[in-house]
PDB file of C-alpha atoms and ligand atoms in Angstrom:
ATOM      1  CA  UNK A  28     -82.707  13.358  92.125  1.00 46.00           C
ATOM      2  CA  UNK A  29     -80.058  13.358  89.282  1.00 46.00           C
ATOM      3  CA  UNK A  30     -80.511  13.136  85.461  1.00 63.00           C
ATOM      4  CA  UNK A  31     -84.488  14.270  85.949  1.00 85.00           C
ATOM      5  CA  UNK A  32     -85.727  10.694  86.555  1.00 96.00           C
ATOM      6  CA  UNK A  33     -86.826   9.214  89.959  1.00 97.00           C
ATOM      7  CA  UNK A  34     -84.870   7.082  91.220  1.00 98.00           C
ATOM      8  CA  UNK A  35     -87.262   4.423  93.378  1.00 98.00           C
ATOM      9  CA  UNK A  36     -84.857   1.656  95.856  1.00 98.00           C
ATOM     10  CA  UNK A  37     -86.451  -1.381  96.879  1.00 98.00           C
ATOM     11  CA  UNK A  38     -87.027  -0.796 100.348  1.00 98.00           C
ATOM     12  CA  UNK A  39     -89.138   2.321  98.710  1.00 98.00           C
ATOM     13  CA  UNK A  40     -91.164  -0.369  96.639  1.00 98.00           C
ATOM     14  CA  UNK A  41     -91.542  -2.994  99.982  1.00 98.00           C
ATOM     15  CA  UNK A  42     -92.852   0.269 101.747  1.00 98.00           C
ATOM     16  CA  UNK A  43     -95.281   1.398  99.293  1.00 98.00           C
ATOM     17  CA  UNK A  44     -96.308  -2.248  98.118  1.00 99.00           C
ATOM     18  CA  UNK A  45     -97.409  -2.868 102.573  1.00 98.00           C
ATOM     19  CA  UNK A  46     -99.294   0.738 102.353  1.00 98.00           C
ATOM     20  CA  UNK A  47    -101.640  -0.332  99.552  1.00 98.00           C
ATOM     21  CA  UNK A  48    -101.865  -3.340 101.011  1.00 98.00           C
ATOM     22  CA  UNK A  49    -103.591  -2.056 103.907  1.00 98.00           C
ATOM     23  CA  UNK A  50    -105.496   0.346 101.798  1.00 98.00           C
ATOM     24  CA  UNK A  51    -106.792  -2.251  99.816  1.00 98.00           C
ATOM     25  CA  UNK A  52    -107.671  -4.475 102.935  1.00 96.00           C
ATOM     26  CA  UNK A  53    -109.597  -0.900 104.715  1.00 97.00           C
ATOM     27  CA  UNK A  54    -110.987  -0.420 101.130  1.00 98.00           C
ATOM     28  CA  UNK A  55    -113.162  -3.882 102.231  1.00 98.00           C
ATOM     29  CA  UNK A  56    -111.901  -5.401  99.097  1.00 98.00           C
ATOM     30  CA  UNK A  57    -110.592  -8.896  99.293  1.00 98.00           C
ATOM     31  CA  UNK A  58    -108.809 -10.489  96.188  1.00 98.00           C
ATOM     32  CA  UNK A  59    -108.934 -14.103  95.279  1.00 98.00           C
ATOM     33  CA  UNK A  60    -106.315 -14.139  92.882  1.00 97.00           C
ATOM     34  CA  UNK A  61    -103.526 -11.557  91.602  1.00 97.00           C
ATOM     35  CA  UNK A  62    -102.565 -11.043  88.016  1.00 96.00           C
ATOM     36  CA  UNK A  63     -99.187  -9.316  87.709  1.00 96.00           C
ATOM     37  CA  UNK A  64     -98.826  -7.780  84.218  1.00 95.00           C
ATOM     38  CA  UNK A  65     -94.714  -8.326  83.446  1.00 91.00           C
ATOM     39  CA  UNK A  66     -92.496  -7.215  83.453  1.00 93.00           C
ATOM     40  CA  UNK A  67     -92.347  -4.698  86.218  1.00 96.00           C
ATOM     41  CA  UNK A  68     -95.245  -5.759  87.804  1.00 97.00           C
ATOM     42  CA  UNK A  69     -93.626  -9.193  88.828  1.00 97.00           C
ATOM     43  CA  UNK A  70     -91.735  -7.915  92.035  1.00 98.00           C
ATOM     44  CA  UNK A  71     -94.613  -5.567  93.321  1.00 98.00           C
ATOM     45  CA  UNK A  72     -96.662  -8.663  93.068  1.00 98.00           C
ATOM     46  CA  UNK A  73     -94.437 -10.846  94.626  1.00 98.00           C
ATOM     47  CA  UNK A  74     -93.927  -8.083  97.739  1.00 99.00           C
ATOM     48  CA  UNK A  75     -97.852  -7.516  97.628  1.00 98.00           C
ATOM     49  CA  UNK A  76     -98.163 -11.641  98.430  1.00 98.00           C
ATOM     50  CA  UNK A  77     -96.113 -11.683 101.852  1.00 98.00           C
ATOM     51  CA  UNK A  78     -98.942  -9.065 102.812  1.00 98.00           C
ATOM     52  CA  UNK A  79    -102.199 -10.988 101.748  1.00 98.00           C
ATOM     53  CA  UNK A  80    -100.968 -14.334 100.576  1.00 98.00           C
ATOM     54  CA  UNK A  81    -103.036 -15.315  97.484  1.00 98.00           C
ATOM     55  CA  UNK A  82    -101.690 -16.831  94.205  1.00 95.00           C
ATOM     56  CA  UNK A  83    -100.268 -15.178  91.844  1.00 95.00           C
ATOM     57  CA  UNK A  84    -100.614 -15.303  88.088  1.00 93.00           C
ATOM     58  CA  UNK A  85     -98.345 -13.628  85.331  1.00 92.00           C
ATOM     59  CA  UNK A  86     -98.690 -12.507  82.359  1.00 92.00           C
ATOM     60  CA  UNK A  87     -96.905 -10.597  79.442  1.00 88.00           C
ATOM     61  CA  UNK A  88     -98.051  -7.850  77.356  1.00 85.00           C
ATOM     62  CA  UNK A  89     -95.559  -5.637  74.947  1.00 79.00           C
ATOM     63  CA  UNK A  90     -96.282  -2.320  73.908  1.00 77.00           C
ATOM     64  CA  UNK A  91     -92.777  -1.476  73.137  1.00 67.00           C
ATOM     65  CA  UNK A  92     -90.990  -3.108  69.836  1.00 54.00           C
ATOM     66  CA  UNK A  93     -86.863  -4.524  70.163  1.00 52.00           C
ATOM     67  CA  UNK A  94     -86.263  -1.300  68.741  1.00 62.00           C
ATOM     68  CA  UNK A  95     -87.763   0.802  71.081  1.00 66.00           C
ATOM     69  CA  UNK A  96     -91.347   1.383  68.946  1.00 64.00           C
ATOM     70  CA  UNK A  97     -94.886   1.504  69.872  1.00 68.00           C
ATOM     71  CA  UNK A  98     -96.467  -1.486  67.873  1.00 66.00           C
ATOM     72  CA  UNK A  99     -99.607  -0.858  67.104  1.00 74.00           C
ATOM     73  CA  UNK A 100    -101.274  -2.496  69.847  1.00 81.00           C
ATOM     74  CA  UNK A 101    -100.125  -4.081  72.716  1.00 85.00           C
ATOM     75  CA  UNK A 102     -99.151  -7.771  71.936  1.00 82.00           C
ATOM     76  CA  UNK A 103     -99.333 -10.807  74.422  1.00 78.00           C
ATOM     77  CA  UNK A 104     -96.215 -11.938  75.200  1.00 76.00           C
ATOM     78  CA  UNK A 105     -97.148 -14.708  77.840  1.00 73.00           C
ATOM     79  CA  UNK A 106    -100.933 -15.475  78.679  1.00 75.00           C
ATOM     80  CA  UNK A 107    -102.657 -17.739  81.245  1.00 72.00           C
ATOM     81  CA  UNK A 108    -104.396 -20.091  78.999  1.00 70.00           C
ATOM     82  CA  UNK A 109    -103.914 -22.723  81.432  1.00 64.00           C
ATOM     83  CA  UNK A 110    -105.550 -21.105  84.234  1.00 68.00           C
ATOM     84  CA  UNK A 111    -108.223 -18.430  82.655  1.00 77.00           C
ATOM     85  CA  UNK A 112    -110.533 -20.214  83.800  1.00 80.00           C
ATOM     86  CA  UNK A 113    -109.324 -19.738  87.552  1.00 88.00           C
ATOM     87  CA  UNK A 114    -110.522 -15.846  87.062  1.00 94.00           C
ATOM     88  CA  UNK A 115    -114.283 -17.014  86.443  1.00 93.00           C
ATOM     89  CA  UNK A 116    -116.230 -15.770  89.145  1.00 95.00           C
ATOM     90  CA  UNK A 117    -112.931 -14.383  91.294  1.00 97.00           C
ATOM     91  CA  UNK A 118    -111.887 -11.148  92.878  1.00 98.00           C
ATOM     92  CA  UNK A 119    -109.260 -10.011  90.875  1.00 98.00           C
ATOM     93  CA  UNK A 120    -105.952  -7.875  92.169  1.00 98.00           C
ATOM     94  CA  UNK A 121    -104.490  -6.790  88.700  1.00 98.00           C
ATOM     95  CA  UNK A 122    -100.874  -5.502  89.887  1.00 98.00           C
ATOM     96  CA  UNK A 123     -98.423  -3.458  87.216  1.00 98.00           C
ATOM     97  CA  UNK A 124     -95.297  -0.908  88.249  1.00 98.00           C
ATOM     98  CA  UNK A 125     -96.817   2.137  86.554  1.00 98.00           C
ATOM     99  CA  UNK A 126     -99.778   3.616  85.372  1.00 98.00           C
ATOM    100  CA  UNK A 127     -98.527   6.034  82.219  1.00 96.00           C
ATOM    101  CA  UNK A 128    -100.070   6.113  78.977  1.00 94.00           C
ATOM    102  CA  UNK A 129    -102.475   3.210  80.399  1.00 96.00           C
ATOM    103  CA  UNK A 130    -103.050   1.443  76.727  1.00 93.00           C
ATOM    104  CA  UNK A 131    -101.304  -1.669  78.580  1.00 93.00           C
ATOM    105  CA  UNK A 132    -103.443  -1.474  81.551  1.00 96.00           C
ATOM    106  CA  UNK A 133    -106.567  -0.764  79.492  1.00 96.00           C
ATOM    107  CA  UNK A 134    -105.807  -3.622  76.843  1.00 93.00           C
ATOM    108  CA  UNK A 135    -104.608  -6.747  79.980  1.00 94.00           C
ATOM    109  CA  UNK A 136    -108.032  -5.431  81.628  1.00 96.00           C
ATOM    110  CA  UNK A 137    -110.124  -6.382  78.095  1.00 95.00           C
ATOM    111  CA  UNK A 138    -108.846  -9.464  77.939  1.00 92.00           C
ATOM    112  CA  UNK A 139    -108.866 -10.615  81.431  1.00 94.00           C
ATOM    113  CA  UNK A 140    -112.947  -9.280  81.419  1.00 96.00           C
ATOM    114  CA  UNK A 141    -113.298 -11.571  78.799  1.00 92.00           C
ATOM    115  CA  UNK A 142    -113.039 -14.335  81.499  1.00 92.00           C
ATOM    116  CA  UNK A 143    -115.825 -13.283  83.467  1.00 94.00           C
ATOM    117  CA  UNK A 144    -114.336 -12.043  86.904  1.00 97.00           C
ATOM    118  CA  UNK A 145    -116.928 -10.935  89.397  1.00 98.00           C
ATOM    119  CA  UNK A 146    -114.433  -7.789  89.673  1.00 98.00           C
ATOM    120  CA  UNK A 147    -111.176  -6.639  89.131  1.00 98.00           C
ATOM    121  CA  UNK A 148    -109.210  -3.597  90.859  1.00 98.00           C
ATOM    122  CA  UNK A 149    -106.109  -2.110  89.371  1.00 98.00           C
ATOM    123  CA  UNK A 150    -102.954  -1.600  91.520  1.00 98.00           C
ATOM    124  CA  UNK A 151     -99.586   0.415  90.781  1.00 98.00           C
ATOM    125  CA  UNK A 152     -96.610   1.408  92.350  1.00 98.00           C
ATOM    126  CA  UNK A 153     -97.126   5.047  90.316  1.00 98.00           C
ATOM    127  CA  UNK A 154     -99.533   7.039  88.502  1.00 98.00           C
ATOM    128  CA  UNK A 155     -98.165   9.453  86.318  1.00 98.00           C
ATOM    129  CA  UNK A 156     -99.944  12.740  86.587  1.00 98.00           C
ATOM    130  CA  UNK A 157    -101.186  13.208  82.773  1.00 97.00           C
ATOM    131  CA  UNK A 158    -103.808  12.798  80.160  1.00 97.00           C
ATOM    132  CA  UNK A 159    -104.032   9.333  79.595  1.00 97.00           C
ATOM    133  CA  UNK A 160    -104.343   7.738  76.037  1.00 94.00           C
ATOM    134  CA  UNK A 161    -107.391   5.759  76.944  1.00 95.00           C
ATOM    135  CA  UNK A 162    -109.574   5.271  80.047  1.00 97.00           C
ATOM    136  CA  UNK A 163    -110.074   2.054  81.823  1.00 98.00           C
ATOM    137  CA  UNK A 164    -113.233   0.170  81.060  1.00 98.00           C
ATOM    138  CA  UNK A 165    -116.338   1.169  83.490  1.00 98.00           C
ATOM    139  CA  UNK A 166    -115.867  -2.522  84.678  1.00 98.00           C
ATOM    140  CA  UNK A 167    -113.232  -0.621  86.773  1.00 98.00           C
ATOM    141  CA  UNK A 168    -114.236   0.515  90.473  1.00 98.00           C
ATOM    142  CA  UNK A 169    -111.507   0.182  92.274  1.00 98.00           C
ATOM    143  CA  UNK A 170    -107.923   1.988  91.614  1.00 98.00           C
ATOM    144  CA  UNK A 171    -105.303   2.284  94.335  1.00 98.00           C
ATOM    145  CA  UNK A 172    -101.590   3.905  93.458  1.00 98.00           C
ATOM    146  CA  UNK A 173     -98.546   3.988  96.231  1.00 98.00           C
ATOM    147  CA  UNK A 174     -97.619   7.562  94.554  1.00 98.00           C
ATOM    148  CA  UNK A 175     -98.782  10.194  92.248  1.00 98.00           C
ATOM    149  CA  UNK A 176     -95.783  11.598  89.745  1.00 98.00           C
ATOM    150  CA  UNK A 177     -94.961  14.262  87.789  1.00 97.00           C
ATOM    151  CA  UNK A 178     -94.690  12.927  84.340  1.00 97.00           C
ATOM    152  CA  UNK A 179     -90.626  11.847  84.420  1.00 97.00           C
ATOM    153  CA  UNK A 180     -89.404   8.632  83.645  1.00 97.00           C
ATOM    154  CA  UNK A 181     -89.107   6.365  86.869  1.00 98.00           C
ATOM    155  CA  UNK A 182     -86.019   4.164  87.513  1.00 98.00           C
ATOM    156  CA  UNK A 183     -86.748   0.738  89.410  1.00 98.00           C
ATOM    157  CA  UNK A 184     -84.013  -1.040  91.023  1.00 98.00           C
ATOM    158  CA  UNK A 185     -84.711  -4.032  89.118  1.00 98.00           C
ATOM    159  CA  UNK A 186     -83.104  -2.075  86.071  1.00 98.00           C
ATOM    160  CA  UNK A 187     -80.449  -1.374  88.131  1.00 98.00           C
ATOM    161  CA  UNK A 188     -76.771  -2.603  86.685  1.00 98.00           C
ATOM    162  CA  UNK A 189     -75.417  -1.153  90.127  1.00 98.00           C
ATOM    163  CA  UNK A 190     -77.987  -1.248  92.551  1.00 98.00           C
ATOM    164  CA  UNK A 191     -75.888   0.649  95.499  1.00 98.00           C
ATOM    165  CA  UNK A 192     -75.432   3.726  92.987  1.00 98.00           C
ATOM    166  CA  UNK A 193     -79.269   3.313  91.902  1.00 98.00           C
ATOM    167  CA  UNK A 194     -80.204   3.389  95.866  1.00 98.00           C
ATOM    168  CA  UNK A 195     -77.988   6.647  96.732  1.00 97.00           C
ATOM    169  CA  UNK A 196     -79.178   8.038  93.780  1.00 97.00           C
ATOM    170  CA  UNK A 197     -82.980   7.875  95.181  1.00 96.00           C
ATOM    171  CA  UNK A 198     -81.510   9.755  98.240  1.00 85.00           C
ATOM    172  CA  UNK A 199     -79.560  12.358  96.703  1.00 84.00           C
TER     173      UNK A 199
HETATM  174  P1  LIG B   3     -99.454   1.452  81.130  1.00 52.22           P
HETATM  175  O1  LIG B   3    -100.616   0.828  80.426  1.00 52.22           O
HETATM  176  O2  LIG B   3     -99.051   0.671  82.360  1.00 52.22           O
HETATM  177  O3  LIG B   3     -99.648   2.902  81.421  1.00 52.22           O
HETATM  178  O4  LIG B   3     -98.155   1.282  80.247  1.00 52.22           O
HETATM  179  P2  LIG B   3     -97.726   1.877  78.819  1.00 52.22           P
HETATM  180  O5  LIG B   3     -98.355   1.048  77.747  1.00 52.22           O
HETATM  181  O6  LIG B   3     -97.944   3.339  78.776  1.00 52.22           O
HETATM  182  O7  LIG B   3     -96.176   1.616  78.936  1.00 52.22           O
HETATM  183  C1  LIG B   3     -95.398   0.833  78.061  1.00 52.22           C
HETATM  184  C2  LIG B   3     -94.201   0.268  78.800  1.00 52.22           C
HETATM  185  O8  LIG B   3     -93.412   1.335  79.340  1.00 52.22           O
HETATM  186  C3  LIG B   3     -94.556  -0.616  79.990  1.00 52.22           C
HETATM  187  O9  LIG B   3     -93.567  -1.614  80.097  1.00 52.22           O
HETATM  188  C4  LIG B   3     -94.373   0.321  81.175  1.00 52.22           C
HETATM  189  O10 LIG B   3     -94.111  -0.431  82.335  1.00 52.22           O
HETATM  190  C5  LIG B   3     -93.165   1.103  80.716  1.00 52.22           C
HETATM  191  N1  LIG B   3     -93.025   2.390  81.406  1.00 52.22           N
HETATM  192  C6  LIG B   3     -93.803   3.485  81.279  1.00 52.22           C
HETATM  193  N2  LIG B   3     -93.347   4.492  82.026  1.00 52.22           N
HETATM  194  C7  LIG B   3     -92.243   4.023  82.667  1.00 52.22           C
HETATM  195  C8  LIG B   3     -91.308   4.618  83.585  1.00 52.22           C
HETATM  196  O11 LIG B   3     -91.406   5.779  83.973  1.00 52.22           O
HETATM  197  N3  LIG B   3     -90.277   3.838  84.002  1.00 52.22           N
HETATM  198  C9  LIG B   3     -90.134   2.546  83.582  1.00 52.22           C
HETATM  199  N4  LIG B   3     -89.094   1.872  84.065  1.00 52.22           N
HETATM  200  N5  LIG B   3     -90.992   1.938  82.709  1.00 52.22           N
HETATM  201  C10 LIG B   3     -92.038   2.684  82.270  1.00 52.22           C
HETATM  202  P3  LIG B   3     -93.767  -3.012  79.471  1.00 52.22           P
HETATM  203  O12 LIG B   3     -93.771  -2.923  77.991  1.00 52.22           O
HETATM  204  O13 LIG B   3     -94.951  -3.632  80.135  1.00 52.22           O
HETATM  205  O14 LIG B   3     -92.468  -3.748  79.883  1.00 52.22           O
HETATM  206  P4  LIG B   3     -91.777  -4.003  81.307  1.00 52.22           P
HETATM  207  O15 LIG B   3     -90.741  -2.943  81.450  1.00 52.22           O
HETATM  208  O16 LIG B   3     -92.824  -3.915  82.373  1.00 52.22           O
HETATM  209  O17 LIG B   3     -91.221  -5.353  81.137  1.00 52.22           O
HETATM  210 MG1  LIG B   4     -94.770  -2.673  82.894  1.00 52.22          MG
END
Protein backbone atom coordinates (compact mmCIF):
# COMPACT_ATOMS: atom_id res chain seq x y z
CA UNK A 1 0.00 0.00 0.00
CA UNK A 2 1.86 3.22 -1.12
CA UNK A 3 1.42 6.87 0.04
CA UNK A 4 -0.51 5.47 3.45
CA UNK A 5 -3.96 5.33 1.78
CA UNK A 6 -5.82 2.12 0.68
CA UNK A 7 -6.02 1.65 -2.43
CA UNK A 8 -9.62 -0.37 -3.09
CA UNK A 9 -9.97 -1.82 -7.26
CA UNK A 10 -13.28 -2.53 -8.43
CA UNK A 11 -13.29 -6.09 -8.54
CA UNK A 12 -12.48 -5.47 -4.56
CA UNK A 13 -15.81 -3.34 -4.40
CA UNK A 14 -18.00 -6.15 -6.75
CA UNK A 15 -16.56 -8.69 -4.12
CA UNK A 16 -17.40 -6.97 -1.03
CA UNK A 17 -20.74 -5.34 -2.44
CA UNK A 18 -21.99 -9.73 -3.23
CA UNK A 19 -20.68 -10.53 0.54
CA UNK A 20 -23.05 -8.05 2.20
CA UNK A 21 -25.39 -8.94 -0.03
CA UNK A 22 -25.69 -12.29 1.28
CA UNK A 23 -25.25 -11.04 4.76
CA UNK A 24 -28.00 -8.88 4.45
CA UNK A 25 -30.25 -11.64 2.78
CA UNK A 26 -29.02 -14.37 6.05
CA UNK A 27 -29.60 -11.24 8.26
CA UNK A 28 -33.61 -12.06 7.19
CA UNK A 29 -33.81 -8.52 6.11
CA UNK A 30 -35.43 -7.82 2.82
CA UNK A 31 -35.31 -4.21 1.31
CA UNK A 32 -38.00 -2.68 -0.77
CA UNK A 33 -36.19 0.11 -2.01
CA UNK A 34 -32.39 1.37 -1.91
CA UNK A 35 -31.32 4.92 -1.31
CA UNK A 36 -27.73 5.50 -2.44
CA UNK A 37 -26.34 8.65 -0.76
CA UNK A 38 -23.88 10.24 -3.80
CA UNK A 39 -21.54 10.43 -4.62
CA UNK A 40 -19.65 7.32 -3.76
CA UNK A 41 -22.44 5.46 -2.85
CA UNK A 42 -23.81 5.40 -6.54
CA UNK A 43 -21.61 2.41 -7.84
CA UNK A 44 -21.91 0.21 -4.59
CA UNK A 45 -25.56 0.66 -5.16
CA UNK A 46 -25.62 -0.04 -8.57
CA UNK A 47 -23.30 -3.47 -7.89
CA UNK A 48 -25.60 -4.17 -4.74
CA UNK A 49 -28.80 -4.24 -7.48
CA UNK A 50 -27.45 -7.16 -9.83
CA UNK A 51 -27.52 -9.09 -6.35
CA UNK A 52 -31.16 -8.29 -5.08
CA UNK A 53 -32.71 -6.32 -7.87
CA UNK A 54 -34.82 -3.52 -6.27
CA UNK A 55 -34.95 0.17 -7.38
CA UNK A 56 -32.75 2.40 -6.66
CA UNK A 57 -33.05 5.99 -5.53
CA UNK A 58 -30.24 8.75 -5.28
CA UNK A 59 -29.64 11.35 -3.53
CA UNK A 60 -27.00 14.14 -2.75
CA UNK A 61 -25.79 15.43 0.42
CA UNK A 62 -22.44 17.80 0.78
CA UNK A 63 -20.54 18.06 3.76
CA UNK A 64 -17.50 19.28 2.07
CA UNK A 65 -17.41 23.09 0.59
CA UNK A 66 -15.58 23.78 -3.32
CA UNK A 67 -12.82 24.67 -1.22
CA UNK A 68 -12.36 21.75 0.62
CA UNK A 69 -14.40 23.05 4.06
CA UNK A 70 -16.77 21.50 6.38
CA UNK A 71 -20.00 23.70 6.01
CA UNK A 72 -21.72 23.76 8.83
CA UNK A 73 -24.08 21.11 8.19
CA UNK A 74 -24.46 18.84 5.59
CA UNK A 75 -26.44 20.46 2.65
CA UNK A 76 -28.78 18.59 0.11
CA UNK A 77 -27.45 18.61 -3.03
CA UNK A 78 -30.12 16.40 -4.90
CA UNK A 79 -33.30 15.05 -2.98
CA UNK A 80 -36.15 12.68 -3.95
CA UNK A 81 -39.03 14.98 -3.72
CA UNK A 82 -40.62 13.20 -6.44
CA UNK A 83 -40.61 9.90 -4.94
CA UNK A 84 -40.51 10.44 -0.88
CA UNK A 85 -43.41 9.25 -0.75
CA UNK A 86 -42.27 5.76 -2.25
CA UNK A 87 -40.28 5.29 1.30
CA UNK A 88 -43.72 5.43 3.32
CA UNK A 89 -44.19 2.24 4.81
CA UNK A 90 -40.93 0.50 2.87
CA UNK A 91 -37.89 -1.44 3.88
CA UNK A 92 -35.23 0.75 3.32
CA UNK A 93 -31.41 -0.30 2.10
CA UNK A 94 -29.58 3.12 2.70
CA UNK A 95 -26.16 2.39 0.72
CA UNK A 96 -22.97 5.03 1.06
CA UNK A 97 -18.97 4.12 0.30
CA UNK A 98 -17.81 4.92 3.83
CA UNK A 99 -18.78 5.25 7.20
CA UNK A 100 -16.14 8.07 8.75
CA UNK A 101 -17.11 10.91 10.72
CA UNK A 102 -20.89 9.64 10.10
CA UNK A 103 -22.53 13.41 10.27
CA UNK A 104 -23.59 12.52 6.50
CA UNK A 105 -24.95 9.22 7.36
CA UNK A 106 -26.58 10.52 10.55
CA UNK A 107 -28.09 13.74 8.80
CA UNK A 108 -29.55 11.51 5.06
CA UNK A 109 -30.98 9.06 7.91
CA UNK A 110 -33.08 12.27 9.65
CA UNK A 111 -34.42 13.22 6.75
CA UNK A 112 -35.30 10.06 5.09
CA UNK A 113 -37.16 9.09 8.84
CA UNK A 114 -39.03 11.98 8.23
CA UNK A 115 -40.88 9.93 5.51
CA UNK A 116 -42.06 7.33 7.65
CA UNK A 117 -40.17 4.05 6.55
CA UNK A 118 -41.19 0.97 8.45
CA UNK A 119 -37.19 0.57 8.73
CA UNK A 120 -34.10 1.47 7.36
CA UNK A 121 -30.56 -0.41 7.57
CA UNK A 122 -27.33 1.31 6.77
CA UNK A 123 -24.80 -0.29 4.35
CA UNK A 124 -21.01 0.65 3.53
CA UNK A 125 -18.25 -0.51 1.70
CA UNK A 126 -15.96 0.69 5.01
CA UNK A 127 -16.17 1.63 8.50
CA UNK A 128 -13.46 3.54 9.71
CA UNK A 129 -12.31 2.35 13.08
CA UNK A 130 -12.80 5.72 15.24
CA UNK A 131 -14.88 7.85 17.48
CA UNK A 132 -17.53 9.00 15.48
CA UNK A 133 -18.87 12.68 15.55
CA UNK A 134 -22.41 11.62 16.13
CA UNK A 135 -24.31 8.32 16.53
CA UNK A 136 -26.99 7.11 14.27
CA UNK A 137 -30.53 7.62 15.43
CA UNK A 138 -31.98 4.53 17.63
CA UNK A 139 -34.33 4.15 14.54
CA UNK A 140 -31.16 2.25 13.42
CA UNK A 141 -31.07 -1.71 13.92
CA UNK A 142 -29.44 -2.90 11.32
CA UNK A 143 -25.65 -1.95 10.19
CA UNK A 144 -23.65 -4.16 7.85
CA UNK A 145 -19.90 -2.94 6.56
CA UNK A 146 -17.76 -5.09 3.77
CA UNK A 147 -14.52 -3.96 5.94
CA UNK A 148 -13.40 -2.43 9.10
CA UNK A 149 -10.29 0.26 8.59
CA UNK A 150 -7.78 1.81 10.29
CA UNK A 151 -8.52 5.43 10.11
CA UNK A 152 -6.49 6.29 6.53
CA UNK A 153 -7.96 7.86 3.73
CA UNK A 154 -9.43 5.22 1.18
CA UNK A 155 -8.89 5.56 -2.62
CA UNK A 156 -11.88 4.24 -4.88
CA UNK A 157 -11.29 3.50 -8.39
CA UNK A 158 -13.92 5.77 -9.41
CA UNK A 159 -11.36 8.64 -8.44
CA UNK A 160 -9.04 7.00 -10.36
CA UNK A 161 -7.37 9.29 -13.38
CA UNK A 162 -5.42 5.94 -14.25
CA UNK A 163 -7.29 3.15 -13.14
CA UNK A 164 -4.50 0.33 -14.11
CA UNK A 165 -1.93 2.27 -11.73
CA UNK A 166 -4.88 2.70 -9.04
CA UNK A 167 -5.50 -1.31 -9.36
CA UNK A 168 -1.63 -2.35 -8.96
CA UNK A 169 -1.42 0.03 -6.44
CA UNK A 170 -4.18 -1.98 -4.25
CA UNK A 171 -1.83 -5.02 -4.82
CA UNK A 172 1.41 -3.67 -4.05
P1 LIG B 1 -20.08 9.81 6.63
O1 LIG B 1 -21.32 10.39 7.20
O2 LIG B 1 -20.37 8.84 5.51
O3 LIG B 1 -19.17 9.22 7.65
O4 LIG B 1 -19.29 10.93 5.83
P2 LIG B 1 -18.55 12.27 6.30
O5 LIG B 1 -19.58 13.35 6.46
O6 LIG B 1 -17.65 12.00 7.44
O7 LIG B 1 -17.67 12.49 5.01
C1 LIG B 1 -17.69 13.62 4.17
C2 LIG B 1 -17.28 13.23 2.77
O8 LIG B 1 -15.96 12.65 2.79
C3 LIG B 1 -18.17 12.18 2.12
O9 LIG B 1 -18.21 12.44 0.73
C4 LIG B 1 -17.38 10.89 2.31
O10 LIG B 1 -17.75 9.96 1.32
C5 LIG B 1 -15.97 11.41 2.10
N1 LIG B 1 -14.95 10.53 2.68
C6 LIG B 1 -14.70 10.31 3.99
N2 LIG B 1 -13.67 9.48 4.15
C7 LIG B 1 -13.25 9.15 2.90
C8 LIG B 1 -12.18 8.32 2.40
O11 LIG B 1 -11.41 7.71 3.14
N3 LIG B 1 -12.03 8.25 1.05
C9 LIG B 1 -12.86 8.92 0.20
N4 LIG B 1 -12.64 8.76 -1.10
N5 LIG B 1 -13.89 9.72 0.62
C10 LIG B 1 -14.07 9.82 1.97
P3 LIG B 1 -19.35 13.27 0.10
O12 LIG B 1 -19.28 14.68 0.55
O13 LIG B 1 -20.62 12.53 0.35
O14 LIG B 1 -18.99 13.24 -1.40
P4 LIG B 1 -18.71 12.04 -2.42
O15 LIG B 1 -17.23 11.89 -2.48
O16 LIG B 1 -19.38 10.80 -1.91
O17 LIG B 1 -19.30 12.55 -3.67
MG1 LIG C 1 -19.83 9.72 0.14
Amino acid sequence: MSDNALYVSYNTVHKLVKSLSERLLASGYDPEVIVAIGSGGFIPARIMKTFINRPIYAVGISYYGVDNKHHEHPTKIQWIDEVQNQLRGKRVLLIDEVDDSRVTLAYCIGELLKYEPEEIAVLVLHNKRKEKDVEFPPEIKRYFNGVETDDVWIKYPWDAADIEEHTAKEEA
